[in-house]
Short mmCIF file of C-alpha atoms and ligand atoms in Angstrom, two decimals:
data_model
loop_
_atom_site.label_atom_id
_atom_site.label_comp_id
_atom_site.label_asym_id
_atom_site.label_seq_id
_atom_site.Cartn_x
_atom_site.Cartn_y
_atom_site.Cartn_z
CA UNK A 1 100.82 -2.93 50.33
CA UNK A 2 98.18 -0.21 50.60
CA UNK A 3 99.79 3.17 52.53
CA UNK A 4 96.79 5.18 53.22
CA UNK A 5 96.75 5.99 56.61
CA UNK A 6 99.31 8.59 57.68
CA UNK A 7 100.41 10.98 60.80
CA UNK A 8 101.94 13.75 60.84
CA UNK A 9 104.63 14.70 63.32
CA UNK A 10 105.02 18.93 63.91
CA UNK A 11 107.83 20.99 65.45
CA UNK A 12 108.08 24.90 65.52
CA UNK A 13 105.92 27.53 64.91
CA UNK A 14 102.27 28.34 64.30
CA UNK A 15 103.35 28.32 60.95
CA UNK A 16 104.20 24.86 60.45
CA UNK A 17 101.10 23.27 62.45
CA UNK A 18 99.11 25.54 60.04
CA UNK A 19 101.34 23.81 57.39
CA UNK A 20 100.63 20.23 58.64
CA UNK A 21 97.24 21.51 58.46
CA UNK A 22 97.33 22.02 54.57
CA UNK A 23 99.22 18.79 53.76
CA UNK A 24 96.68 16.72 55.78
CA UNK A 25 93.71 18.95 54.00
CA UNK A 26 95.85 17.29 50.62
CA UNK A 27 96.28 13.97 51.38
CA UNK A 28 92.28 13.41 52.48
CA UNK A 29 91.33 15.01 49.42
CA UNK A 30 93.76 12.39 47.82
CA UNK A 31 92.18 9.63 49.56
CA UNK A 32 94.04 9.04 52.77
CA UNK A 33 92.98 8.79 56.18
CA UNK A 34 94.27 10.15 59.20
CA UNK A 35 95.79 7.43 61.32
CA UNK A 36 94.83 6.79 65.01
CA UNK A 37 98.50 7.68 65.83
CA UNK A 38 101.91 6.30 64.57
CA UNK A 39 101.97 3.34 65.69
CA UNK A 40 99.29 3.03 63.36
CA UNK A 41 100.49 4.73 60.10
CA UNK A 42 101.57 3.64 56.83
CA UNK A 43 102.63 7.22 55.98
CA UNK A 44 104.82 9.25 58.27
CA UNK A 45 105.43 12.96 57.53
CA UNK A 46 107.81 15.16 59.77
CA UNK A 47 107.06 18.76 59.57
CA UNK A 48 110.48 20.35 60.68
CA UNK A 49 111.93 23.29 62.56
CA UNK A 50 115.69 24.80 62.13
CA UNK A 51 115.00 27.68 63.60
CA UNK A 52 117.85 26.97 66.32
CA UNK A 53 120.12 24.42 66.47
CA UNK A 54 118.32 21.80 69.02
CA UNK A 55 115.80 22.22 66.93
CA UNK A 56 117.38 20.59 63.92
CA UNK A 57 119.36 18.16 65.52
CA UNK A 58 115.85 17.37 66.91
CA UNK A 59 115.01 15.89 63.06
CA UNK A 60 118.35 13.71 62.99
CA UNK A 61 117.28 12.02 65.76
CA UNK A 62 114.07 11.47 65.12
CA UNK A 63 115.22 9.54 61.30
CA UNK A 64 117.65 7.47 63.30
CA UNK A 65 114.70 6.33 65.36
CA UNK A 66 112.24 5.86 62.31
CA UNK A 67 114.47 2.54 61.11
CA UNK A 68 112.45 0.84 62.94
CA UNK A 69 109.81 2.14 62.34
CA UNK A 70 109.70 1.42 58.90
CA UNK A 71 111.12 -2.21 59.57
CA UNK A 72 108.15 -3.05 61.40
CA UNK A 73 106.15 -2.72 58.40
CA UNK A 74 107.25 -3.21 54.79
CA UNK A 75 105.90 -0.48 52.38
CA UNK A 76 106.01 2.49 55.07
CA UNK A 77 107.02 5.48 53.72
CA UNK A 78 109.11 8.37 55.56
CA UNK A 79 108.86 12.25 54.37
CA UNK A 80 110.13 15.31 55.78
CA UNK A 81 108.97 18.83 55.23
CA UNK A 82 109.35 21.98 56.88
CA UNK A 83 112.17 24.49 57.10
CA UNK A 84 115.37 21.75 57.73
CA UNK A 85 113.99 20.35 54.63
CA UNK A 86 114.51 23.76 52.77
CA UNK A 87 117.92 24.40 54.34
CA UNK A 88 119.16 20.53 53.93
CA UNK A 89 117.21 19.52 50.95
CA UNK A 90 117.93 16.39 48.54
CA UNK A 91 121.03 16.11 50.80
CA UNK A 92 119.04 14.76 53.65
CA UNK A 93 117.94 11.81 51.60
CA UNK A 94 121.37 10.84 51.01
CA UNK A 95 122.29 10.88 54.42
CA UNK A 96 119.55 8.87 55.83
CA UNK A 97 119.05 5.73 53.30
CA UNK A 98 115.50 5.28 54.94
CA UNK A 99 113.77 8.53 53.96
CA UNK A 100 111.70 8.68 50.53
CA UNK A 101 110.81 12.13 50.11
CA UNK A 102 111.78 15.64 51.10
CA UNK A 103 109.38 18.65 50.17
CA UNK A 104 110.44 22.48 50.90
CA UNK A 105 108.06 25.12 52.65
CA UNK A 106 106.89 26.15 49.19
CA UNK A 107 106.14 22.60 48.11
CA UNK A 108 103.17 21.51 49.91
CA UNK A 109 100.86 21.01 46.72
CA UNK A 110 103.36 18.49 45.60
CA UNK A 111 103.22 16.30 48.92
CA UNK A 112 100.20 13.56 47.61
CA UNK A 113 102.41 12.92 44.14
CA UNK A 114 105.71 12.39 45.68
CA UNK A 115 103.69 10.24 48.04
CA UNK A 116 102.56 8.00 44.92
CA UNK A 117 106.10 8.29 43.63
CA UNK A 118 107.42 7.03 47.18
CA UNK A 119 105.07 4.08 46.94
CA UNK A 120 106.62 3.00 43.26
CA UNK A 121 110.32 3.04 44.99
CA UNK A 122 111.22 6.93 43.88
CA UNK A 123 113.17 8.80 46.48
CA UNK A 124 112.34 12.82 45.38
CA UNK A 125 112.97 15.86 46.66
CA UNK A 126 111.27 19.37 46.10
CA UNK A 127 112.86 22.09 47.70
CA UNK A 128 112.63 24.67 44.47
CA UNK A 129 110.94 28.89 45.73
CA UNK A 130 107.97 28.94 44.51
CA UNK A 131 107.06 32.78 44.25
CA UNK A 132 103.73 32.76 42.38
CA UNK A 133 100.20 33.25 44.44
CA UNK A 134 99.29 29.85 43.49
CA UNK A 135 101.19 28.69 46.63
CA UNK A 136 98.55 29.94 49.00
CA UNK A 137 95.57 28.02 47.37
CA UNK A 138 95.67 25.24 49.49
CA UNK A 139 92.66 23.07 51.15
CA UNK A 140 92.91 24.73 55.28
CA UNK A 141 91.94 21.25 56.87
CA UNK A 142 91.86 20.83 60.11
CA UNK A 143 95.11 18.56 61.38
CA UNK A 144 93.75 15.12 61.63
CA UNK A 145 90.62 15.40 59.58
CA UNK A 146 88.49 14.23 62.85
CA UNK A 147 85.03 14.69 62.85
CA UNK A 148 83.64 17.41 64.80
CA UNK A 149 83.06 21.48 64.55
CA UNK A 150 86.20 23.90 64.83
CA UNK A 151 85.77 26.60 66.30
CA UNK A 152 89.44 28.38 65.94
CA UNK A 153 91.58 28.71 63.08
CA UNK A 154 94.62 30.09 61.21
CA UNK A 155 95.04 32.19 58.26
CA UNK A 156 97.70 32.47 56.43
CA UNK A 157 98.07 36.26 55.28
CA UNK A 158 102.08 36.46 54.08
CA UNK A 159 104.38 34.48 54.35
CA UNK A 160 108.31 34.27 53.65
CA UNK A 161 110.47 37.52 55.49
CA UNK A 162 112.87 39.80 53.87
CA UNK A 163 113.86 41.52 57.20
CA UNK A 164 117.53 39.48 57.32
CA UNK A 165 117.90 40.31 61.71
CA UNK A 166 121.16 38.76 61.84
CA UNK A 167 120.39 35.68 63.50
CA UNK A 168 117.97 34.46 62.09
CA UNK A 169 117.86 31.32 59.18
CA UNK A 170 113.56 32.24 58.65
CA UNK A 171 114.68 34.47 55.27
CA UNK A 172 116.95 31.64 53.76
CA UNK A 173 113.90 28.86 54.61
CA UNK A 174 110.80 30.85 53.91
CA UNK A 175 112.18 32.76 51.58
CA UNK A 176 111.02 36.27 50.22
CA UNK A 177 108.13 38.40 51.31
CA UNK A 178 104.42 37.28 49.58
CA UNK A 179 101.12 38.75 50.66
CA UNK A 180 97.88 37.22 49.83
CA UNK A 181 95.10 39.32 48.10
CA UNK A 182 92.88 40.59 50.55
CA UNK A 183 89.52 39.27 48.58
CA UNK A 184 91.32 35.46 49.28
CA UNK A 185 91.68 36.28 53.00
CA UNK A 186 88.00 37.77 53.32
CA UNK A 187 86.70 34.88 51.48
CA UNK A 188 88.67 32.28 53.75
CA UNK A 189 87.40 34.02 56.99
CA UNK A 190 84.40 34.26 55.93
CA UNK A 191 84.01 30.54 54.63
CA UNK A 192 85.47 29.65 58.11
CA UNK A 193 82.68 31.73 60.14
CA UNK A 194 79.48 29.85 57.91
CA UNK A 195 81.38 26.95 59.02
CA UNK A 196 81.23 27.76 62.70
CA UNK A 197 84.72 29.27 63.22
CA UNK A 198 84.49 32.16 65.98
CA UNK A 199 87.91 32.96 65.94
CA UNK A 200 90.66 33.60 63.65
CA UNK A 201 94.55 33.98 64.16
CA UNK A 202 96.33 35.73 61.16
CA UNK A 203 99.56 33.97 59.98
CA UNK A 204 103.01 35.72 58.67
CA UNK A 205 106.45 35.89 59.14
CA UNK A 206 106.24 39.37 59.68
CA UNK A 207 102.21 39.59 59.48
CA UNK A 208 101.91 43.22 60.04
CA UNK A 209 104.69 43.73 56.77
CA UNK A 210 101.49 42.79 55.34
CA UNK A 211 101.05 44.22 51.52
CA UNK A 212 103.72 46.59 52.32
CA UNK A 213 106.25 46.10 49.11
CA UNK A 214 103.09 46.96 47.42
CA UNK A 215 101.41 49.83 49.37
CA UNK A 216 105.13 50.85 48.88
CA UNK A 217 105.30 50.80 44.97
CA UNK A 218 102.15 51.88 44.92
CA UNK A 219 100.28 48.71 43.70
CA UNK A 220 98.20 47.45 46.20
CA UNK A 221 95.30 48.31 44.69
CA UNK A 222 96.77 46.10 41.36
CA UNK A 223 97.88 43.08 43.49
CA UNK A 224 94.99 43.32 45.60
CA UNK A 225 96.50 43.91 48.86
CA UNK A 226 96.17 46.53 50.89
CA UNK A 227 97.85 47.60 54.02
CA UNK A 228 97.30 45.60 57.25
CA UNK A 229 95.34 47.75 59.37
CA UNK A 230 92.80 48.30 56.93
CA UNK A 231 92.43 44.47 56.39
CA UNK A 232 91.87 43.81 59.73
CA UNK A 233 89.14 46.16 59.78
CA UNK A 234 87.77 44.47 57.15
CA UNK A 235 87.76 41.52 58.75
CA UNK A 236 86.18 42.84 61.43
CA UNK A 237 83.38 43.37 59.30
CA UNK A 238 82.93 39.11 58.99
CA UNK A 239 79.81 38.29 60.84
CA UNK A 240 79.87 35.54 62.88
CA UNK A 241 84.31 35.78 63.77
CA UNK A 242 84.32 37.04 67.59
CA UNK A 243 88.22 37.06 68.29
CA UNK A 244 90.77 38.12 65.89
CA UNK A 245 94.30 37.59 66.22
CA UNK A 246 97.95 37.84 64.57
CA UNK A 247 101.40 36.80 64.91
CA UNK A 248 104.12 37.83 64.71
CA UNK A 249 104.42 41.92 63.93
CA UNK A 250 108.01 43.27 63.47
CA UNK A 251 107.98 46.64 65.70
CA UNK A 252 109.30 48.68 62.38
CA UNK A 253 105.70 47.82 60.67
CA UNK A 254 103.62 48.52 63.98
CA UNK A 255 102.09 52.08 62.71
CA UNK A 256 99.68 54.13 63.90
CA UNK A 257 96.68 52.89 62.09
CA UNK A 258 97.54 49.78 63.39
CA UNK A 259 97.65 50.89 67.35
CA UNK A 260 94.26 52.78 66.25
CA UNK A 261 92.91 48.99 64.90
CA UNK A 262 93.20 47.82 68.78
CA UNK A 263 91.50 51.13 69.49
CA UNK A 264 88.28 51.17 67.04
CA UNK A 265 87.55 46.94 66.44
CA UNK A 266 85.87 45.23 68.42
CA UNK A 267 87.15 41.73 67.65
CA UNK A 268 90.80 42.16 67.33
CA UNK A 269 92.27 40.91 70.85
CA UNK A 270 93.84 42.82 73.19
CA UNK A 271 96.83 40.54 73.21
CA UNK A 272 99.56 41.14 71.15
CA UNK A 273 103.01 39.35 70.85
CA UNK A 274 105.40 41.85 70.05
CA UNK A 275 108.95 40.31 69.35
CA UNK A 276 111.42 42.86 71.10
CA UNK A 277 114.34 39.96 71.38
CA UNK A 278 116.97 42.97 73.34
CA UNK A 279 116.38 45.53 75.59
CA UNK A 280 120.20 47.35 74.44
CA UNK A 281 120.24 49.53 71.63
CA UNK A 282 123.99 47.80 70.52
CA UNK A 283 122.58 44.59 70.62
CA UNK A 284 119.44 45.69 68.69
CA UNK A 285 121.90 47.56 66.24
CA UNK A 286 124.24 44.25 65.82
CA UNK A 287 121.00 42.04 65.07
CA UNK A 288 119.69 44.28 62.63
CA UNK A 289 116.42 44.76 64.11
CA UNK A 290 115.84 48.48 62.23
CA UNK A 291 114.39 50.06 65.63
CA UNK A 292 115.73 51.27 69.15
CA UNK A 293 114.64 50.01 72.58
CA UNK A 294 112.88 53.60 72.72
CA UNK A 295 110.94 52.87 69.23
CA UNK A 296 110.03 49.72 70.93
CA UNK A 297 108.54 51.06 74.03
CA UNK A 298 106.71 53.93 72.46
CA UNK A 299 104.73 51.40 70.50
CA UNK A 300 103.91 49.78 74.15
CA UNK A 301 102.88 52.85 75.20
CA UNK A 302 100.71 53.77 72.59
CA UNK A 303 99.46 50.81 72.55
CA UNK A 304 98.43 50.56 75.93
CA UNK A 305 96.68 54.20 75.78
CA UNK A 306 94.43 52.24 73.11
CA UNK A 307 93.83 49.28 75.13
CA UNK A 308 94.24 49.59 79.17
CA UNK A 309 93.73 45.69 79.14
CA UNK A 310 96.19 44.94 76.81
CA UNK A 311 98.65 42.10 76.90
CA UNK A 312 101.86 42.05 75.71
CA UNK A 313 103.82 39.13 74.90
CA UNK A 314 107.74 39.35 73.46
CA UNK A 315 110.66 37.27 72.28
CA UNK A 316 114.21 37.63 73.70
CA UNK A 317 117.48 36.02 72.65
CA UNK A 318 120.27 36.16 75.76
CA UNK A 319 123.75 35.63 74.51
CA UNK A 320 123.71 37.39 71.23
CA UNK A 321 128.08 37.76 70.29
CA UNK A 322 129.21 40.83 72.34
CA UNK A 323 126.13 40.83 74.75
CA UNK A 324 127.74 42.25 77.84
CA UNK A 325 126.60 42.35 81.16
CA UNK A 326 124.94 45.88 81.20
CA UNK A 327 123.73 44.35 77.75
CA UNK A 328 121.46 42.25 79.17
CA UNK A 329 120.53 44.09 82.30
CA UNK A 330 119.13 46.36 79.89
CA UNK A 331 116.99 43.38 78.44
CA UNK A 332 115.93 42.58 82.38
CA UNK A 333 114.91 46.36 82.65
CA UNK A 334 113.28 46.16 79.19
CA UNK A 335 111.04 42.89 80.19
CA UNK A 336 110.00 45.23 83.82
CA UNK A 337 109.21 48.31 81.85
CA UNK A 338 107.51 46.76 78.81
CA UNK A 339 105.23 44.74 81.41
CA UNK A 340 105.34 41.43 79.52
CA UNK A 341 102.57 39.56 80.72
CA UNK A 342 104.89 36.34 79.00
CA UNK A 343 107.69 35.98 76.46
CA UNK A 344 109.59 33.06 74.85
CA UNK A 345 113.63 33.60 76.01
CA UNK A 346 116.42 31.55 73.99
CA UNK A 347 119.90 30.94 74.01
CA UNK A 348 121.53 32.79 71.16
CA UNK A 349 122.32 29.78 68.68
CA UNK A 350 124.38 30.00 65.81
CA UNK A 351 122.54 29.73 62.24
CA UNK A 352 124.78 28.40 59.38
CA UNK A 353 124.58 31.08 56.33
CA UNK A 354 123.71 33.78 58.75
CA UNK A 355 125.94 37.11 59.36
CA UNK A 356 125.89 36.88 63.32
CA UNK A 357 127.48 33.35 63.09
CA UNK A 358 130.46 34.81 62.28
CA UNK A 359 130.38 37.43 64.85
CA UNK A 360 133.75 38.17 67.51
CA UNK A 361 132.48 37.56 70.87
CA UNK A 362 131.04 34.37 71.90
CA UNK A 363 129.32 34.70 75.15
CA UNK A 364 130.23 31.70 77.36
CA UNK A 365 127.24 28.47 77.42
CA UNK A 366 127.35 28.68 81.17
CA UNK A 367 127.42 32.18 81.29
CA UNK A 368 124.49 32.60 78.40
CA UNK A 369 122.56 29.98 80.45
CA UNK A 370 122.65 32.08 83.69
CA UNK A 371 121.23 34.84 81.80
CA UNK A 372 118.53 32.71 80.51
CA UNK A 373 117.38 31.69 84.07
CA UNK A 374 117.30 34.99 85.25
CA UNK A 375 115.33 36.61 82.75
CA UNK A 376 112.85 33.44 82.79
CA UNK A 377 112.47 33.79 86.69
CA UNK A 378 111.96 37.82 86.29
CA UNK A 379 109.35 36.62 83.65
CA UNK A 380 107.89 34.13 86.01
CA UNK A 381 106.99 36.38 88.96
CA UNK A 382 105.75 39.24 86.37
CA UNK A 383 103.76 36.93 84.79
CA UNK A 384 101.99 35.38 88.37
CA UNK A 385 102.32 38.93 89.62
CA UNK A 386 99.63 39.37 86.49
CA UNK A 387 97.89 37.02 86.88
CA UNK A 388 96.82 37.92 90.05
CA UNK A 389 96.12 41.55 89.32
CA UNK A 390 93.26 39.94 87.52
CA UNK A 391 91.91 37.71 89.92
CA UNK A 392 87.96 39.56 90.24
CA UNK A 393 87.93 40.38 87.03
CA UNK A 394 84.78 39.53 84.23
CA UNK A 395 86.17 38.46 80.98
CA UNK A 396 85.18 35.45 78.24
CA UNK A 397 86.68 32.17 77.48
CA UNK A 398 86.56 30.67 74.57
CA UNK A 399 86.25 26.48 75.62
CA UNK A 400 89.41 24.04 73.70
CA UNK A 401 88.49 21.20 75.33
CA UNK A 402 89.45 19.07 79.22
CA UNK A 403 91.94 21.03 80.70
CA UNK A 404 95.50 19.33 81.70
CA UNK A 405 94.22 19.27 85.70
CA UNK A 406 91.94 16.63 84.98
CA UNK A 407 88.11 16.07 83.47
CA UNK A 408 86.58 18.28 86.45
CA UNK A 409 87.77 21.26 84.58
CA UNK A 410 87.44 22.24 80.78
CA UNK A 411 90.34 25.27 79.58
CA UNK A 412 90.26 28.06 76.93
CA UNK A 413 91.36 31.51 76.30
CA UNK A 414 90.23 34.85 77.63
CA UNK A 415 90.85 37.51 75.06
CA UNK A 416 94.22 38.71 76.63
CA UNK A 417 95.41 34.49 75.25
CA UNK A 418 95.98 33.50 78.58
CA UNK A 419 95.21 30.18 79.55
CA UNK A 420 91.85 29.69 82.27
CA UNK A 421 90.39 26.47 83.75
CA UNK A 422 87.12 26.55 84.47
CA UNK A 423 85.18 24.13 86.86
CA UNK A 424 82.46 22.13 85.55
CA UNK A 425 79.27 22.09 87.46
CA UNK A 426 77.74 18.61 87.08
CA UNK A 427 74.30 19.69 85.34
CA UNK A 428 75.74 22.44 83.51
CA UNK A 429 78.58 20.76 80.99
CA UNK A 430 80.57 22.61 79.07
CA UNK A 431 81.56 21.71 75.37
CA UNK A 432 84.75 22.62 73.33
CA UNK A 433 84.30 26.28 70.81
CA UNK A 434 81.53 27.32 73.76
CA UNK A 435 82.12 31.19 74.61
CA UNK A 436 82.11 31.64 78.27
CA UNK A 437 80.93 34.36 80.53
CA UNK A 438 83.26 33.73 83.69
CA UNK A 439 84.76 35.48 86.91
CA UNK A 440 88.09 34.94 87.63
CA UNK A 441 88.69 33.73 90.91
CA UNK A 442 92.07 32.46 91.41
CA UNK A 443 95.64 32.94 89.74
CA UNK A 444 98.82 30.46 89.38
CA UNK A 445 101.40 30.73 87.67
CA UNK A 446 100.92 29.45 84.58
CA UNK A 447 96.99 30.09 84.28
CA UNK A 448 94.00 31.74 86.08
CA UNK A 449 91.29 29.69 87.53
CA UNK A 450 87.65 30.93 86.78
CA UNK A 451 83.54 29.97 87.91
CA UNK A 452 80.89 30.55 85.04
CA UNK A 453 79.36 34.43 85.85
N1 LIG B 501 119.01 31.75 68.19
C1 LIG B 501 118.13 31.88 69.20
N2 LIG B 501 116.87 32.26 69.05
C2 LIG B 501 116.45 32.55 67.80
N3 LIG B 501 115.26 32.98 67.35
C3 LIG B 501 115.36 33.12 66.01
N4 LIG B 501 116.59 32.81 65.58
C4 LIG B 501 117.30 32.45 66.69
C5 LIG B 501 118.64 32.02 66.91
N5 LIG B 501 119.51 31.92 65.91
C6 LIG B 501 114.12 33.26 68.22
C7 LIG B 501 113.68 34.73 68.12
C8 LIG B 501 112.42 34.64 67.33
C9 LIG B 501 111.87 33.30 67.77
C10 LIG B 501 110.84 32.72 66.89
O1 LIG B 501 113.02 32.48 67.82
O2 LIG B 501 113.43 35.20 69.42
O3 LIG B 501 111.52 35.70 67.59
FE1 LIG B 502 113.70 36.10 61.46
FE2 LIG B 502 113.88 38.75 61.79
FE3 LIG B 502 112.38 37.73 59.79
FE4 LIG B 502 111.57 37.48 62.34
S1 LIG B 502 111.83 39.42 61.21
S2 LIG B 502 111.58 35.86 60.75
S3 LIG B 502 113.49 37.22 63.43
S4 LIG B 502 114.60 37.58 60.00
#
């Protein structure tokens, strides 16, 4: 049987569904087609997360489900990527009979041939580091191939992270720090604006790290980076890219030139996602985060001296080993006096390989899950109380699409990324990648409702 229409299925971050992006850009170019949805595929490739533990188990589940799957349908063939294909590797084929191929984070080129081996009856896995630049030249197709103009996309500038925070599995799954030239980058954005593209969202690990080992060693100039502020200005130079955006810094790389950046260009977004993941200094010390909650909130203030309509975004982890009570209240007072506008909030979860796993001082589940729902409600009324603080306001939205409250409304993003619906007047319709003039009139609490100014 023919396998030549696949789907792929994507967990985690921005990362992988610019990763799922680059396989599907490799399997058109090999002469597949995207399926209608997976009911429908020959080809199924999971694009995995491990970055906690749900996560993961998330993946074991899913490959008990997929016997069927593949029972319905002789000949269907069953890969996982991602970073639980890193950390498990050519063991995960073993333990689930049903899977034919497993390819690392640095193996994407290799998807469309382990594909063909798949179809012969080859079960292969890929999980080797690849360190060369070659990695990076990869088609940037848009997920699903569909027809259509795109009007948004990612960019991968570095990838890999050699920052080891104590938690965290990203360093043994992504493996070491690798910046792109900068004349690659340029020539990607720019490609992308000819094509339409008005905005851009820079991808790393640690983006901002960007070119640093370099600039460091003095050989940016030889490897062709250069340090991250400066590429963003030149970015800024790309006619025809509107918004730029990035994600995620590491405070310890957030320098002056690059609070200045948010100062001089006029495209980079005054939004920026700033993990802070503790508000105490002994929890910040134990997780190896190489800055102080003082550091942190002196780059929020600078920042917000170079943009008054900034927006800051964070990620926290309650229920690190040894968090105490005052611990965390000093994470509570953190999320007031940093003003997130939104933040993502976990449950510390144990990482196998990593140093805090071993750590004295489990914080109880129930107790580590009241934390989490009282930082999320703090977060909930700061980020209506927000929300409405802009209600008034003139700002732009770039269009995605329908919104979730029905076809009456279409949704994008101001330049602060928050979420606004927009109503559609009947004679005046309102198509996806269209940048809007609108006045906010309204505020809830997970989006602001806006008319066209
Ligand atoms: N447990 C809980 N949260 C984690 N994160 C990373 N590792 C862990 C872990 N072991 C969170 C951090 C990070 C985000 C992407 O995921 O907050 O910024
Ligand atoms: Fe993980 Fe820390 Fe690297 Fe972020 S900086 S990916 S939290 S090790």
């Amino acid at each position: 049987m023919e396998t030549r229409r696949f789907a792929i299925r994507t967990y985690g971050c921005q990362m992988n569904v610019h990763d799922s992006e680059k396989v599907s850009g490799l399997l058109l170019e090999s002469g597949f087609t995207p399926a209608g949805d997976e009911a429908d595929a020959d080809v199924l490739i999971i694009n995995t997360c491990s970055i906690r533990d749900k996560a993961e188990h998330q993946l074991y589940s899913d490959l008990g489900r997929l016997r069927e799957w593949k029972a319905e349908r002789p000949g269907r063939i069953v890969g996982v990527g991602g970073c639980v294909a890193q950390q498990v590797g050519a063991r995960l084929l073993k333990r689930f009979p049903g899977l034919d191929f497993v390819f690392g984070t640095h193996n994407l080129r290799h998807v469309p041939g382990m594909l063909a081996r798949a179809a012969e009856g080859a079960r292969t896995a890929r999980v080797d580091e690849d360190r060369s630049l070659a990695r990076f030249d990869l088609p940037s197709g848009r997920a699903g191939g569909g027809p259509g103009r795109r009007w948004k996309a990612f960019v991968t500038v570095m990838e890999g992270c050699d920052m080891f925070c104590s938690f965290c599995i990203v360093p043994s799954t992504r493996g070491r720090e690798i910046s792109r030239p900068a004349a690659e980058i340029i020539r990607e954005v720019r490609a992308l604006a000819e094509e339409g593209v008005l905005e851009v969202t820079l991808l790393g690990q640690t983006v901002n790290a960007y070119g640093r080992h370099d600039v460091r060693r003095g050989r940016a100039r030889s490897e062709g980076t250069m340090p991250f502020a400066e590429l963003l200005a030149r970015l800024d130079e790309v006619p025809g890219i509107e918004r730029i955006r990035y994600t995620s810094p590491h405070p310890l790389f957030f320098d002056a030139d690059l609070i200045r950046a948010h100062r001089e260009l006029g495209s980079l977004c005054p939004h920026v996602h700033l993990p802070v993941q503790s508000g105490s200094d002994r929890i910040l010390a134990a997780m190896r985060r190489r800055y102080t909650r003082g550091a942190y909130l002196e780059i929020v203030a600078a920042l917000r001296r170079a943009r008054a309509d900034l927006s800051l975004t964070s990620d926290l982890i309650v229920g690190f080993p040894g968090e105490t009570r005052q611990d965390f209240e000093d994470t509570l007072a953190l999320v007031r006096e940093a003003g997130f506008v939104d933040s993502f909030s976990f449950k510390y979860s144990p990482r196998p390989g990593t140093p805090a796993r071993g750590m004295e001082g489990e914080v109880p589940p129930e107790e580590a899950q009241a934390r989490l729902r009282a930082l999320q409600s703090l977060q909930k009324e700061q980020t209506l109380a927000y929300h409405r603080g802009r209600v008034g306001e003139r700002t732009q939205v770039l269009i995605d699409g329908e919104s979730r409250r029905g076809p009456e409304q279409v949704s994008g993003r101001d330049p602060q990324n928050r979420v606004v619906n927009l109503e559609v007047e009947g004679d005046r319709p309102i198509g996806p990648g269209s940048l809007v003039p609108v006045r906010i009139r309204a505020a809830t609490p997970h989006s602001l409702l806006a008319a066209v100014a």
